[in-house]
mmCIF file of C-alpha atoms in Angstrom:
data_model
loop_
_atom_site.group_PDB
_atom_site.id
_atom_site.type_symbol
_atom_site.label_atom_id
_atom_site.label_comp_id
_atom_site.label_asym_id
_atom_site.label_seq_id
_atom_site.Cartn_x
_atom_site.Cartn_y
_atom_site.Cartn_z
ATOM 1 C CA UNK A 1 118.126 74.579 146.653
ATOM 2 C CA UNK A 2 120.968 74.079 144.042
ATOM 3 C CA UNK A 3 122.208 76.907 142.582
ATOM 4 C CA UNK A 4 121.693 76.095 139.033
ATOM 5 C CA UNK A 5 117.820 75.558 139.658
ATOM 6 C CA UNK A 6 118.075 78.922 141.198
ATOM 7 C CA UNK A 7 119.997 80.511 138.624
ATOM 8 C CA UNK A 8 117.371 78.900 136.110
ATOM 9 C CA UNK A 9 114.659 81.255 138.048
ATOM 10 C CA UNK A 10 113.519 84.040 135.992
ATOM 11 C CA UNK A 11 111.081 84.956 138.846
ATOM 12 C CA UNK A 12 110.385 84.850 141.946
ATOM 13 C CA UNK A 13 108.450 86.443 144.677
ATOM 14 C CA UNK A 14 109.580 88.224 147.959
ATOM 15 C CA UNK A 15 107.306 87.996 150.929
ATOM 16 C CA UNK A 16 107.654 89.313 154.576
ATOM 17 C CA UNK A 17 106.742 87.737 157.503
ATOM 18 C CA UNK A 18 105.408 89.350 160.450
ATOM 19 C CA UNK A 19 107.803 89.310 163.447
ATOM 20 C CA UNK A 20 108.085 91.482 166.651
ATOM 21 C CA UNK A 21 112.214 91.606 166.906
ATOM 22 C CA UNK A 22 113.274 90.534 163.555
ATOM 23 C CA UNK A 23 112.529 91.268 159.688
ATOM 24 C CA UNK A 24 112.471 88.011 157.667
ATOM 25 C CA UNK A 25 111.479 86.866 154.283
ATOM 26 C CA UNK A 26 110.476 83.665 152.693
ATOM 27 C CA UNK A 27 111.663 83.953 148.489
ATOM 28 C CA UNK A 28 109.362 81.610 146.503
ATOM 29 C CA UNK A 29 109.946 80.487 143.243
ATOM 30 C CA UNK A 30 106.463 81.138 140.837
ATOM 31 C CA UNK A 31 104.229 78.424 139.766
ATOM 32 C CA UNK A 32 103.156 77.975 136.390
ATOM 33 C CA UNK A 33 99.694 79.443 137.272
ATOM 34 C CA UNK A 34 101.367 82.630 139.154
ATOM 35 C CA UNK A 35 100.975 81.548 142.678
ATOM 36 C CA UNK A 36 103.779 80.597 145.039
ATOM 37 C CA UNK A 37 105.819 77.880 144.624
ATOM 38 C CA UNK A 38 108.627 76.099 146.188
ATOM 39 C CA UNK A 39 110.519 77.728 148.585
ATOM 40 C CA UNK A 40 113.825 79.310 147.424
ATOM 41 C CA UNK A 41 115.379 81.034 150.436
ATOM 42 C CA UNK A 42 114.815 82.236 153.528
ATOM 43 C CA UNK A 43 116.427 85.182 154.840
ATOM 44 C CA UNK A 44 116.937 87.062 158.425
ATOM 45 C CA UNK A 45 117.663 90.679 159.360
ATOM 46 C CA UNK A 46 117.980 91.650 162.913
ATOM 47 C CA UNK A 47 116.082 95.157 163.942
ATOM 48 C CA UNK A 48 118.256 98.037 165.234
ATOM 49 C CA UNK A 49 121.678 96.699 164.063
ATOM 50 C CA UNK A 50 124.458 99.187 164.234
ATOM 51 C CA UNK A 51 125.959 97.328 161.032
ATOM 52 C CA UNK A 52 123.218 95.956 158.464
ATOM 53 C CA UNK A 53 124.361 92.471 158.509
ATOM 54 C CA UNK A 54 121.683 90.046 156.550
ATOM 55 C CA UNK A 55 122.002 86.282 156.278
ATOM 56 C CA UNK A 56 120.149 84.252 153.745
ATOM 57 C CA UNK A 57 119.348 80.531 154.072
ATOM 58 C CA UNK A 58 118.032 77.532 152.021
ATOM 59 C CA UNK A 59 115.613 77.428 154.240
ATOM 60 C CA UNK A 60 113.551 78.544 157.140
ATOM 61 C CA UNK A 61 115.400 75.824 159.584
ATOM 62 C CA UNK A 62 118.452 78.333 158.714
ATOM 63 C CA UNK A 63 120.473 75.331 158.527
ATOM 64 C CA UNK A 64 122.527 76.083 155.795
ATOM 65 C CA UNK A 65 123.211 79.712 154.340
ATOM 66 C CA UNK A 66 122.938 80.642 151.091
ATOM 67 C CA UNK A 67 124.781 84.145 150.798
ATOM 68 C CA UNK A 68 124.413 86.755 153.032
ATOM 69 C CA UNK A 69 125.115 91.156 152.481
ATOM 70 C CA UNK A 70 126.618 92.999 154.956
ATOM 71 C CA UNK A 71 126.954 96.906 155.120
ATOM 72 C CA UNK A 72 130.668 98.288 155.416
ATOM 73 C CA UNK A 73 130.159 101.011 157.262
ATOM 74 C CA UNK A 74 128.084 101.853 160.194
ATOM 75 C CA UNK A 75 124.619 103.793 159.900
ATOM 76 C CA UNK A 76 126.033 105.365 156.486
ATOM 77 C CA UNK A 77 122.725 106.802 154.363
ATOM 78 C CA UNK A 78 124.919 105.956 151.614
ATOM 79 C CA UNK A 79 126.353 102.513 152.417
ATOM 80 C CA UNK A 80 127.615 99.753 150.265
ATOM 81 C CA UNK A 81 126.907 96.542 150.892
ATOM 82 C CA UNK A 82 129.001 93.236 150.102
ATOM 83 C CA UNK A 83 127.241 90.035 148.891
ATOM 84 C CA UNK A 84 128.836 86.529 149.552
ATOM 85 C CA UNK A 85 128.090 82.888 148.949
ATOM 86 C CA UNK A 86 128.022 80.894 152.145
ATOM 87 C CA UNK A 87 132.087 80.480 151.966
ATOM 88 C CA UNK A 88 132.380 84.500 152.702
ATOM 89 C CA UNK A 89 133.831 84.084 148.586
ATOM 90 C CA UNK A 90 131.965 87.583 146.865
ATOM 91 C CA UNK A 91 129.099 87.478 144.411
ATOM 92 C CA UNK A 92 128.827 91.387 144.351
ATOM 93 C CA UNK A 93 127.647 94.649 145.831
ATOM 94 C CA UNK A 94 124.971 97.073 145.702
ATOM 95 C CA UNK A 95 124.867 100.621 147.331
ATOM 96 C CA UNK A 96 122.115 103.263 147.980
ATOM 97 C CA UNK A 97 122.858 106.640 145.684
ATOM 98 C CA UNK A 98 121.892 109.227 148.556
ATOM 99 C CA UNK A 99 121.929 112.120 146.361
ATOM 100 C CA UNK A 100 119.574 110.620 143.403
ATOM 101 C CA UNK A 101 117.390 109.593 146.144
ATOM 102 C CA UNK A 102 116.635 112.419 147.817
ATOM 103 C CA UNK A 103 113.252 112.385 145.332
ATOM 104 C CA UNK A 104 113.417 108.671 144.021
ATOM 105 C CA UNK A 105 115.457 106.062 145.127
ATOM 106 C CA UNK A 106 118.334 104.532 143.373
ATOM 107 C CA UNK A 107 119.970 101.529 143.714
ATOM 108 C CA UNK A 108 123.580 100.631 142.112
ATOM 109 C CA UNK A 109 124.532 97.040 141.494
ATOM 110 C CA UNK A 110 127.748 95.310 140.657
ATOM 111 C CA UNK A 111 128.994 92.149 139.447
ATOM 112 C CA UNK A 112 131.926 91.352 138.273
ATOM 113 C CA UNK A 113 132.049 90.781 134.741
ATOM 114 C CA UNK A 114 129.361 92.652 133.933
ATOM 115 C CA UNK A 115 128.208 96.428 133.655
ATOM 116 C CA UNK A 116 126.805 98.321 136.891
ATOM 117 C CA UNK A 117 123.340 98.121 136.822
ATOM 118 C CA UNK A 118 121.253 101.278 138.699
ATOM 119 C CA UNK A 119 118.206 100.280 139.697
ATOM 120 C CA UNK A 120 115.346 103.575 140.274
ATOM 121 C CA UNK A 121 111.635 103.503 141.471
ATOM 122 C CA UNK A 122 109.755 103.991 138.472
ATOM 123 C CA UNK A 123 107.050 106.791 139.450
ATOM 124 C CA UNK A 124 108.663 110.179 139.887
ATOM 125 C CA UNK A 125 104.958 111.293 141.571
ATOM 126 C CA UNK A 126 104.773 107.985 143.640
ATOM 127 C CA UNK A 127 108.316 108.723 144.794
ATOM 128 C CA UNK A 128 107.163 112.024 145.705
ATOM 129 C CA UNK A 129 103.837 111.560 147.444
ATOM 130 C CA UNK A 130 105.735 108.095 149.461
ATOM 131 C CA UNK A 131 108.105 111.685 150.623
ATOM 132 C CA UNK A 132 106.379 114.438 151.014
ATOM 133 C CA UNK A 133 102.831 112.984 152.727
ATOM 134 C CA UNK A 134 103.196 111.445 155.346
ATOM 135 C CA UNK A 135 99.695 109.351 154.929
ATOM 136 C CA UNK A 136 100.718 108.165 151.598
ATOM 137 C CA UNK A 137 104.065 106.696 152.819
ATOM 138 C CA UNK A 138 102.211 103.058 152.374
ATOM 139 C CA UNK A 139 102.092 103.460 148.181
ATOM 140 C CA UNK A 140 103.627 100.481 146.337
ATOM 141 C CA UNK A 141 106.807 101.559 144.841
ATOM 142 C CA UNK A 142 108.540 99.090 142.040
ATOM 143 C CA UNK A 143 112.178 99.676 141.004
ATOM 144 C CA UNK A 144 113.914 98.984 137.262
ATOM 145 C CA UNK A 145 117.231 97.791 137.199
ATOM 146 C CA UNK A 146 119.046 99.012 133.692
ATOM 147 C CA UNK A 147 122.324 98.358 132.158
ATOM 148 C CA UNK A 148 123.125 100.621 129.474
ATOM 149 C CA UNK A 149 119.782 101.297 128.978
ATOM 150 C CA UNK A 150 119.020 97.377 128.879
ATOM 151 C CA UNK A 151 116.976 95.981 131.377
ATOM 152 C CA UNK A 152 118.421 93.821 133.846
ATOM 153 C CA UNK A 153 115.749 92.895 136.246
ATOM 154 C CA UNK A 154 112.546 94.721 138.044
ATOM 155 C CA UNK A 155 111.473 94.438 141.797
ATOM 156 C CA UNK A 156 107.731 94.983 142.022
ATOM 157 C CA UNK A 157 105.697 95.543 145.141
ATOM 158 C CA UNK A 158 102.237 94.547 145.884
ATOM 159 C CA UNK A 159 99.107 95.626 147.321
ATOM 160 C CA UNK A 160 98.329 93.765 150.902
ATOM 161 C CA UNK A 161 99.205 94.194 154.506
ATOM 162 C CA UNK A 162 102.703 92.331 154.521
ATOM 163 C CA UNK A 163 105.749 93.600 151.809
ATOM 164 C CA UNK A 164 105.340 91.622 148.720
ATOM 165 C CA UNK A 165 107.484 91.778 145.862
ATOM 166 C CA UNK A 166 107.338 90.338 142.444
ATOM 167 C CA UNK A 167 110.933 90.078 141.135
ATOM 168 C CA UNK A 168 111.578 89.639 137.023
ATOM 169 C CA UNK A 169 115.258 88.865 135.864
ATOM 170 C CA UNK A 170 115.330 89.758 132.194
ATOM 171 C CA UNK A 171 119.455 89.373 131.998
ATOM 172 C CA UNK A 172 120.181 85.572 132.282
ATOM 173 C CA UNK A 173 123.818 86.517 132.644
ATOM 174 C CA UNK A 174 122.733 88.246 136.404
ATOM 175 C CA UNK A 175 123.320 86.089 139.569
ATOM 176 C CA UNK A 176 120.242 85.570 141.337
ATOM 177 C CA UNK A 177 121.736 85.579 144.829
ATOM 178 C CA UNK A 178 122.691 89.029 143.785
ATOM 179 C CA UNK A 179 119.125 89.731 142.550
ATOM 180 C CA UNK A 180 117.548 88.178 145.804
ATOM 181 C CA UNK A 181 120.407 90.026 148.001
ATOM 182 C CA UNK A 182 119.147 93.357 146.373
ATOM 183 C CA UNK A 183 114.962 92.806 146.779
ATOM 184 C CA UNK A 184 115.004 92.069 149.911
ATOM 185 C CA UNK A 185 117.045 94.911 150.721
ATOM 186 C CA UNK A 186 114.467 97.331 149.045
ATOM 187 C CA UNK A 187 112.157 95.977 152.051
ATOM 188 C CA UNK A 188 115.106 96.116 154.469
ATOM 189 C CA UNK A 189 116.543 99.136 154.148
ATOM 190 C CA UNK A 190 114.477 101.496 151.996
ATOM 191 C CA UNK A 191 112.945 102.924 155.438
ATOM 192 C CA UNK A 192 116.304 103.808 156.659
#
């Protein structure tokens, strides 16, 4: 994948696969008709890691990465996480705000150059129900990601058995390694 036809992607969707010892996720560009396309990246989190380390490939050979976040702290509730290119060089960082989600998660994102962008599930009741009862802790959630009150891009999941995600980048300024980084995190580490 070249990273202008990525950063030409103004969606994409966010699947998990199924695995016993390992969380990983296939990102698929959309076809003209809705459905799946080409795959975009292929990314790789190891269960039970003392420090949240993902890595993010081209592909599912996991040949050659693409970027990769990594938390800097160990089991923080509150942890930021730095997002690279392959070289290690940074793209940008996102961290959970522990306080604001306490009732509905928030996300903050940062890249240079442009404003932080806090990202929030967008049903105060779903957030609450997902909390509070237990047997409800299954409900969809979808997150906004805002700017100064400008939308930046939207991360919304889907009905089925395995996490889906339909991700939307309205700010063509945003990088979508960044964007990728942060969805599958909200799979990753929203549990946590």
């Amino acid at each position: 994948m070249q990273l202008d036809n990525l950063q030409s992607q103004h969606q994409f969707h966010v699947r998990q696969r199924l695995r016993m010892m390992v969380n990983q996720y296939e990102v698929r560009a959309v076809s003209p008709d809705g459905t799946e396309g080409e795959l975009l990246a292929f990314a790789q989190q190891k269960r039970l890691a003392f420090k949240e380390q993902v890595t993010i490939y081209t592909d599912d050979s996991k040949q050659q990465p693409l970027l990769g976040f990594k938390a800097r702290q160990r089991l923080d509730i509150g942890a930021t996480y730095d997002v690279t290119d392959a070289a290690g060089n940074p793209i940008g960082l996102f961290r959970k705000d522990f306080a604001q989600s306490l009732l509905r998660s928030t996300w903050h994102v940062e890249q240079t150059g442009l404003p932080q962008v806090t990202g929030q599930e967008r049903s105060l009741p779903v957030a609450l129900l997902r909390r509070f009862v237990d047997s409800l802790s299954w409900l969809p959630y979808h997150f906004d990601f805002t700017a100064n009150g400008q939308p930046a891009f939207t991360v919304v999941k889907k009905w089925g058995l395995r996490d889906k995600y339909v991700v939307e980048v309205q700010n063509p300024q945003f990088d979508r390694r960044l964007v990728i980084a942060m969805a599958v995190a909200l799979d990753a580490l929203q549990a946590r």
